[in-house]
Amino acid sequence: MNSAEQTVTWLITLGVLESPKKTISDPEGFLQTSLKDGVVLCRLLERLLPGSIDKVYPEPRTDTECLGNIREFLRGCSAFNLETFDANDLYQGQNFNKVLNSLVLLNKVTADIGLGSDSVCSRSSSHRIKSFDSLGSQSVLSRSSKLLQSQYRSLDMTENSNHHMVVRAKFNFQQTNEDELSFNKGDIIHVTRQEDGGWWEGTHSGKTGWFPSNYVREVKSSEKPVSPKSTTLKSPPKGFDTSAINKSYYNVVLQNILETESEYSKELQDMLSNYLRHLQTSEKLSPTNISYLMGNLEEICAFQQMLVQSLEECTKLPEGQQRVGGCFVNLMPQIKSLYLAYCANHPSAVNVLTQHSEELGEFMEMKGANSPGILVLTTGLSKPFMRLDKYPTLLKELERHMEDYHPDRPDIQKSMTAFKNLSVR
């Protein structure tokens, strides 16, 4: 793929650009048209650095509004220390190679530290979300026809396989065609068909559809529930006790919540101990700016360590006595207080990052961060937002696999609602 094709695929992978409805003969022209009003660029920046966009015109109608969106993107890109382009050039269709070069570089620097999602440009063609030629939507009929004609070597796992692959979503995926399957990061999907071309078929929440295979990872054998060889999710043998499978998956999901909570807690501790506390004792910034930058991250870190301990104690109890939802409900007032305060301070933190990106980047790299150091810092400060977004999905999956009359179900539902409300504030 050339740089224009790579960039289109990257933007679609991140969910900021809609997949084209037909095969495109001129990817650079398509990209230039798609970016002209600045909306996609603002979506991209918000995807990479949540909270960094101050003002955006979602449906710009004038030259001023389009240029305003583009300039808002360029302002936010200053945190990455990239060589950018002139807003008027993009809007007037001039020097597009500069625009393209900036986006290719942005893809690279964000992929180096895992920001956004996996880099598409660095992947081999066999592991991309889709090859560029197949980005156009395909009808159910055309896809089924290809399968029937054996143009792809596929494995129908529900009929021809002795086992049933289970995968967990690494990223959110929103369907663009009727025969695709939407899911959120952390969801468990039961694979029913695998394709060499990078798209698999699977079942989730009672729906079956296609999804990109590089959006998921296989649940390890140690995590998988034991099930009879002849069993499939769709058609369990007559008399088979499906509650045994639900219990096993309940434990898988619960373990995932605990593991990701522990990882998040460790990431906060590392950010504080390796960088931010050293910054406090340096003379790089004024005490006021350091206070803006850190917000109440120390308090959130201490709280998350306590939360991990509480969840660990919960998992040690028999399943019928586990109160994960109850734990979150009891702690919700504290969670709201901590995270709303962090959210309220974040615009000030972004302002400090933007104004002092050069010296902060140098400081981070001096303390061992990968280059560009400013990106490591901005990513670390965005972790609390990312974690908040995950709670509703994780708890929904836990509810899906718990027994109907489990005493913790009402509190799971309450905590899901509370986290959803908190995420949209």
Coordinates of C-alpha atoms in Angstrom, one line a residue:
M1 CA 0.0 0.0 0.0
N2 CA 1.1 3.6 -0.7
S3 CA 1.0 6.2 2.0
A4 CA -2.5 7.4 1.1
E5 CA -3.9 3.9 1.2
Q6 CA -2.2 3.3 4.5
T7 CA -3.6 6.5 6.0
V8 CA -7.1 5.8 4.9
T9 CA -6.9 2.3 6.4
W10 CA -5.5 3.7 9.6
L11 CA -8.3 6.3 10.0
I12 CA -10.9 3.7 9.4
T13 CA -9.3 1.3 11.9
L14 CA -9.5 4.0 14.5
G15 CA -13.1 4.6 13.7
V16 CA -12.8 8.3 12.8
L17 CA -13.4 7.8 9.0
E18 CA -16.3 5.9 7.6
S19 CA -15.5 3.0 5.3
P20 CA -16.1 4.0 1.6
K21 CA -19.2 2.5 0.0
K22 CA -17.3 1.3 -3.1
T23 CA -13.7 0.5 -4.2
I24 CA -11.7 3.7 -4.6
S25 CA -9.5 4.3 -7.6
D26 CA -7.9 7.5 -6.2
P27 CA -7.2 7.0 -2.5
E28 CA -5.4 10.3 -2.3
G29 CA -8.3 12.2 -3.8
F30 CA -10.7 10.4 -1.4
L31 CA -8.6 11.3 1.6
Q32 CA -8.2 14.9 0.5
T33 CA -12.0 15.3 0.2
S34 CA -12.7 13.5 3.5
L35 CA -10.3 15.8 5.4
K36 CA -11.2 19.1 3.8
D37 CA -13.7 20.2 6.5
G38 CA -11.5 19.2 9.4
V39 CA -14.1 17.0 11.1
V40 CA -12.2 13.8 10.6
L41 CA -9.0 15.4 11.8
C42 CA -10.7 16.6 15.0
R43 CA -12.1 13.1 15.6
L44 CA -8.6 11.7 15.1
L45 CA -7.1 14.0 17.7
E46 CA -9.8 13.4 20.2
R47 CA -9.3 9.6 19.7
L48 CA -5.6 9.9 20.3
L49 CA -5.7 12.5 23.1
P50 CA -9.1 12.5 24.8
G51 CA -10.1 16.0 26.0
S52 CA -7.6 17.9 23.7
I53 CA -10.3 19.4 21.4
D54 CA -11.7 22.7 22.8
K55 CA -14.1 23.5 20.0
V56 CA -15.2 21.7 16.9
Y57 CA -17.9 22.3 14.2
P58 CA -19.4 18.8 13.6
E59 CA -21.2 20.0 10.5
P60 CA -19.3 23.0 9.2
R61 CA -21.1 25.2 6.7
T62 CA -18.7 28.0 6.1
D63 CA -15.0 28.4 5.1
T64 CA -14.4 29.9 8.6
E65 CA -15.8 26.8 10.4
C66 CA -13.9 24.3 8.2
L67 CA -10.6 26.2 8.7
G68 CA -11.4 26.4 12.4
N69 CA -11.6 22.7 12.6
I70 CA -8.3 22.2 10.8
R71 CA -6.5 24.8 12.9
E72 CA -7.9 23.1 16.1
F73 CA -6.3 19.8 14.9
L74 CA -3.0 21.6 14.1
R75 CA -3.0 23.2 17.6
G76 CA -3.5 19.9 19.3
C77 CA -0.7 18.3 17.2
S78 CA 1.8 20.6 18.8
A79 CA 1.9 18.1 21.6
F80 CA 3.5 15.6 19.2
N81 CA 6.3 17.9 18.0
L82 CA 5.4 17.1 14.4
E83 CA 6.1 19.1 11.3
T84 CA 2.6 20.0 10.2
F85 CA 0.9 21.8 7.2
D86 CA -0.9 25.0 6.5
A87 CA -4.7 24.9 7.1
N88 CA -5.4 26.9 3.9
D89 CA -3.4 24.4 1.8
L90 CA -5.6 21.5 2.9
Y91 CA -8.8 23.5 2.5
Q92 CA -7.8 24.8 -0.9
G93 CA -6.5 21.4 -2.1
Q94 CA -2.8 22.5 -2.3
N95 CA 0.4 20.8 -1.2
F96 CA -1.5 17.7 -0.1
N97 CA 1.8 15.8 0.2
K98 CA 2.6 17.8 3.3
V99 CA -0.8 16.8 4.8
L100 CA -0.2 13.2 4.0
N101 CA 3.4 13.2 5.4
S102 CA 2.1 14.7 8.7
L103 CA -0.5 12.0 9.1
V104 CA 1.9 9.2 8.2
L105 CA 4.3 10.5 10.9
L106 CA 1.5 10.9 13.4
N107 CA 0.5 7.3 12.8
K108 CA 4.1 6.2 13.4
V109 CA 4.8 8.1 16.6
T110 CA 1.4 7.1 18.2
A111 CA 1.9 3.5 17.2
D112 CA 5.3 3.4 18.8
I113 CA 3.8 3.7 22.2
G114 CA 0.5 2.0 21.5
L115 CA -1.7 5.1 21.5
G116 CA -5.1 4.8 19.7
S117 CA -4.8 1.2 18.4
D118 CA -2.5 -1.0 16.5
S119 CA -0.6 0.7 13.7
V120 CA -1.9 -0.3 10.3
C121 CA 1.0 1.0 8.4
S122 CA 3.5 -1.3 10.2
R123 CA 1.4 -4.4 9.7
S124 CA 1.9 -6.9 6.9
S125 CA -1.0 -7.1 4.4
S126 CA -2.2 -10.4 5.9
H127 CA -2.8 -8.7 9.3
R128 CA -4.5 -5.5 8.2
I129 CA -8.1 -4.8 9.0
K130 CA -8.8 -5.1 5.3
S131 CA -6.7 -4.7 2.2
F132 CA -7.4 -1.4 0.6
D133 CA -9.0 -2.9 -2.5
S134 CA -11.7 -4.5 -0.2
L135 CA -12.5 -1.5 1.8
G136 CA -15.7 -1.0 -0.1
S137 CA -18.8 -2.5 1.5
Q138 CA -19.8 -6.0 0.5
S139 CA -23.3 -7.3 0.5
V140 CA -24.3 -10.5 2.3
L141 CA -25.0 -12.0 -1.1
S142 CA -21.6 -11.2 -2.5
R143 CA -19.8 -12.5 0.5
S144 CA -21.9 -15.6 0.6
S145 CA -21.3 -16.2 -3.1
K146 CA -17.6 -16.0 -2.6
L147 CA -17.8 -18.5 0.2
L148 CA -19.9 -20.9 -1.8
Q149 CA -17.5 -20.7 -4.8
S150 CA -14.6 -21.5 -2.5
Q151 CA -12.7 -18.3 -3.5
Y152 CA -11.5 -18.1 0.1
R153 CA -10.2 -21.1 2.1
S154 CA -12.4 -21.0 5.2
L155 CA -13.0 -23.1 8.2
D156 CA -16.6 -23.4 9.3
M157 CA -16.0 -24.0 13.0
T158 CA -19.6 -24.9 13.9
E159 CA -19.7 -27.8 11.5
N160 CA -16.1 -28.9 10.7
S161 CA -14.2 -28.2 13.8
N162 CA -13.8 -30.3 17.0
H163 CA -13.4 -27.2 19.1
H164 CA -15.0 -23.7 19.4
M165 CA -12.7 -20.7 19.4
V166 CA -13.4 -18.0 21.9
V167 CA -11.8 -14.6 21.5
R168 CA -11.8 -11.3 23.4
A169 CA -12.1 -7.9 21.7
K170 CA -9.0 -5.7 21.8
F171 CA -10.7 -2.7 20.4
N172 CA -14.2 -1.4 19.8
F173 CA -15.7 -2.3 16.4
Q174 CA -18.8 -0.6 14.9
Q175 CA -20.3 -2.4 11.9
T176 CA -20.7 -0.5 8.6
N177 CA -22.6 -3.3 6.8
E178 CA -25.6 -5.4 7.8
D179 CA -23.6 -8.6 7.8
E180 CA -20.9 -7.3 10.3
L181 CA -20.8 -7.7 14.1
S182 CA -20.4 -4.8 16.4
F183 CA -18.7 -5.2 19.8
N184 CA -16.8 -3.3 22.5
K185 CA -13.3 -3.8 23.8
G186 CA -13.3 -6.6 26.3
D187 CA -16.4 -8.4 24.9
I188 CA -16.2 -12.2 24.4
I189 CA -17.0 -13.5 20.9
H190 CA -17.5 -17.0 19.8
V191 CA -15.9 -17.6 16.4
T192 CA -18.0 -19.6 13.9
R193 CA -15.9 -19.1 10.8
Q194 CA -12.3 -18.0 10.0
E195 CA -11.1 -16.4 6.8
D196 CA -7.6 -16.2 5.4
G197 CA -8.3 -12.7 4.2
G198 CA -8.5 -11.3 7.8
W199 CA -12.2 -11.4 8.5
W200 CA -13.9 -13.9 10.8
E201 CA -17.5 -14.7 11.5
G202 CA -18.6 -14.9 15.1
T203 CA -21.5 -14.6 17.6
H204 CA -21.9 -12.0 20.4
S205 CA -25.0 -11.1 22.4
G206 CA -27.2 -13.3 20.3
K207 CA -26.0 -11.8 17.0
T208 CA -23.8 -13.3 14.3
G209 CA -21.7 -11.3 11.8
W210 CA -18.2 -10.6 10.4
F211 CA -15.5 -8.7 12.1
P212 CA -11.7 -8.0 11.5
S213 CA -9.6 -10.7 13.1
N214 CA -6.9 -8.3 14.2
Y215 CA -9.4 -6.7 16.6
V216 CA -9.5 -9.7 18.8
R217 CA -7.2 -12.1 20.6
E218 CA -7.9 -15.8 21.4
V219 CA -8.8 -16.6 24.9
K220 CA -5.9 -18.8 26.2
S221 CA -6.5 -22.4 26.8
S222 CA -6.1 -21.9 30.5
E223 CA -8.9 -19.4 30.5
K224 CA -11.3 -21.4 28.3
P225 CA -14.2 -23.3 29.9
V226 CA -14.4 -27.0 29.4
S227 CA -17.1 -28.1 27.0
P228 CA -18.0 -31.3 25.2
K229 CA -16.4 -31.7 21.8
S230 CA -19.7 -31.8 20.0
T231 CA -21.0 -28.7 21.7
T232 CA -21.4 -25.4 19.8
L233 CA -22.8 -22.2 21.2
K234 CA -25.7 -22.2 18.8
S235 CA -26.9 -25.7 19.2
P236 CA -26.0 -27.3 22.6
P237 CA -26.9 -31.0 22.9
K238 CA -30.3 -31.8 24.3
G239 CA -30.2 -31.8 28.0
F240 CA -26.8 -30.2 28.2
D241 CA -26.4 -27.9 31.2
T242 CA -25.4 -24.5 29.6
S243 CA -25.2 -23.0 33.1
A244 CA -21.8 -24.7 33.5
I245 CA -20.5 -22.8 30.5
N246 CA -21.9 -19.5 31.8
K247 CA -20.2 -20.1 35.2
S248 CA -16.9 -20.8 33.5
Y249 CA -17.1 -17.6 31.4
Y250 CA -18.2 -15.7 34.4
N251 CA -14.9 -16.6 36.0
V252 CA -13.0 -15.7 32.8
V253 CA -14.6 -12.2 32.7
L254 CA -14.1 -11.6 36.4
Q255 CA -10.5 -12.5 36.1
N256 CA -10.2 -10.1 33.1
I257 CA -11.7 -7.3 35.2
L258 CA -9.2 -8.0 38.0
E259 CA -6.2 -8.3 35.6
T260 CA -7.0 -5.1 33.7
E261 CA -7.6 -3.2 37.0
S262 CA -4.2 -4.4 38.3
E263 CA -2.6 -3.3 35.0
Y264 CA -4.2 0.1 35.2
S265 CA -3.2 0.6 38.8
K266 CA 0.4 -0.3 37.9
E267 CA 0.4 2.1 35.0
L268 CA -0.6 5.0 37.3
Q269 CA 2.1 4.0 39.8
D270 CA 4.7 3.9 37.1
M271 CA 3.7 7.3 35.7
L272 CA 4.0 8.9 39.1
S273 CA 7.1 7.2 40.4
N274 CA 9.1 7.3 37.2
Y275 CA 8.2 10.7 35.9
L276 CA 5.7 13.0 37.7
R277 CA 7.2 12.9 41.2
H278 CA 10.6 13.7 39.7
L279 CA 9.0 16.6 37.8
Q280 CA 7.7 18.0 41.1
T281 CA 11.2 18.2 42.5
S282 CA 12.7 19.7 39.3
E283 CA 12.6 23.3 38.1
K284 CA 11.1 22.5 34.7
L285 CA 7.7 24.0 35.5
S286 CA 6.2 26.4 38.1
P287 CA 4.5 24.7 41.1
T288 CA 1.1 25.9 39.7
N289 CA 1.7 24.3 36.3
I290 CA 2.9 21.1 37.9
S291 CA -0.3 21.1 40.0
Y292 CA -2.4 21.5 36.8
L293 CA -0.5 18.7 35.1
M294 CA -0.9 16.2 37.9
G295 CA -4.4 17.1 39.1
N296 CA -5.5 14.5 41.7
L297 CA -3.7 11.6 40.1
E298 CA -2.0 10.7 43.4
E299 CA -5.4 10.3 45.0
I300 CA -6.7 8.3 42.1
C301 CA -3.7 6.0 42.2
A302 CA -4.1 5.3 45.9
F303 CA -7.8 4.6 45.4
Q304 CA -7.1 2.2 42.5
Q305 CA -4.7 0.2 44.6
M306 CA -7.4 -0.1 47.3
L307 CA -9.9 -1.1 44.6
V308 CA -7.6 -3.9 43.3
Q309 CA -7.3 -5.3 46.9
S310 CA -11.1 -5.2 47.3
L311 CA -11.7 -7.1 44.1
E312 CA -9.0 -9.6 44.9
E313 CA -10.7 -10.4 48.2
C314 CA -14.0 -10.6 46.4
T315 CA -12.7 -13.2 43.9
K316 CA -11.6 -15.4 46.8
L317 CA -15.1 -16.0 47.9
P318 CA -17.5 -18.7 46.5
E319 CA -19.2 -17.4 43.4
G320 CA -22.6 -17.1 45.1
Q321 CA -21.1 -14.8 47.7
Q322 CA -19.1 -12.6 45.3
R323 CA -20.3 -9.0 45.2
V324 CA -18.3 -7.2 42.5
G325 CA -21.3 -5.0 41.7
G326 CA -21.8 -4.3 45.3
C327 CA -18.2 -3.3 45.7
F328 CA -18.5 -0.7 42.9
V329 CA -21.8 0.6 44.1
N330 CA -20.4 1.1 47.6
L331 CA -17.4 2.9 46.2
M332 CA -19.2 4.9 43.5
P333 CA -19.4 8.2 45.5
Q334 CA -15.7 8.1 45.9
I335 CA -15.2 7.2 42.2
K336 CA -17.4 10.0 41.1
S337 CA -15.6 12.6 43.3
L338 CA -12.2 11.5 42.2
Y339 CA -12.8 11.2 38.4
L340 CA -15.0 14.3 38.1
A341 CA -12.3 16.3 39.7
Y342 CA -9.7 14.9 37.3
C343 CA -11.9 15.6 34.3
A344 CA -12.5 19.2 35.5
N345 CA -8.8 19.8 35.7
H346 CA -7.8 18.1 32.4
P347 CA -8.2 21.2 30.2
S348 CA -5.7 22.9 32.4
A349 CA -3.3 19.9 32.1
V350 CA -3.7 19.9 28.3
N351 CA -2.8 23.6 28.2
V352 CA 0.4 23.0 30.2
L353 CA 1.3 20.1 27.8
T354 CA 0.7 22.3 24.8
Q355 CA 2.7 25.3 26.1
H356 CA 5.6 23.3 27.5
S357 CA 5.7 20.3 25.2
E358 CA 9.4 20.8 24.3
E359 CA 10.8 20.9 27.8
L360 CA 8.4 18.2 29.1
G361 CA 9.4 15.9 26.2
E362 CA 13.1 16.4 27.0
F363 CA 12.5 15.7 30.7
M364 CA 10.5 12.5 30.0
E365 CA 13.2 11.2 27.7
M366 CA 15.9 12.1 30.2
K367 CA 14.0 9.9 32.7
G368 CA 13.9 7.0 30.3
A369 CA 10.7 7.5 28.3
N370 CA 10.7 6.5 24.6
S371 CA 10.9 9.3 22.1
P372 CA 8.8 11.4 21.7
G373 CA 8.6 11.7 25.5
I374 CA 5.8 14.2 25.4
L375 CA 3.6 11.5 23.9
V376 CA 4.4 9.1 26.7
L377 CA 3.3 11.8 29.2
T378 CA 0.1 12.7 27.3
T379 CA -0.9 9.0 27.0
G380 CA -0.3 8.4 30.7
L381 CA -2.5 11.4 31.7
S382 CA -5.2 10.0 29.4
K383 CA -5.3 6.6 31.1
P384 CA -8.1 7.5 33.6
F385 CA -10.5 8.5 30.8
M386 CA -9.7 5.3 29.0
R387 CA -10.4 3.2 32.1
L388 CA -13.7 4.9 32.8
D389 CA -14.9 4.0 29.3
K390 CA -14.1 0.3 29.9
Y391 CA -16.2 -0.3 33.0
P392 CA -19.7 -0.5 31.4
T393 CA -18.5 -3.0 28.9
L394 CA -16.7 -5.2 31.4
L395 CA -19.6 -5.2 33.8
K396 CA -22.1 -5.9 31.1
E397 CA -20.1 -8.9 30.1
L398 CA -20.0 -10.1 33.7
E399 CA -23.8 -9.7 34.0
R400 CA -24.3 -11.7 30.8
H401 CA -22.5 -14.7 32.2
M402 CA -23.8 -14.7 35.7
E403 CA -26.8 -16.8 36.9
D404 CA -30.2 -15.1 36.6
Y405 CA -30.8 -15.0 40.3
H406 CA -27.3 -14.1 41.4
P407 CA -27.7 -11.7 44.3
D408 CA -25.1 -9.4 42.8
R409 CA -27.0 -8.8 39.6
P410 CA -28.9 -5.7 40.7
D411 CA -25.8 -4.0 41.9
I412 CA -24.0 -4.9 38.6
Q413 CA -26.7 -3.2 36.8
K414 CA -26.6 -0.1 39.1
S415 CA -22.9 0.2 38.7
M416 CA -23.1 -0.1 34.9
T417 CA -25.6 2.7 34.8
A418 CA -23.5 4.9 37.1
F419 CA -20.3 4.4 35.0
K420 CA -22.2 5.2 31.8
N421 CA -23.5 8.4 33.3
L422 CA -20.0 9.3 34.6
S423 CA -18.4 8.6 31.2
V424 CA -20.7 11.1 29.3
R425 CA -20.2 14.0 31.7

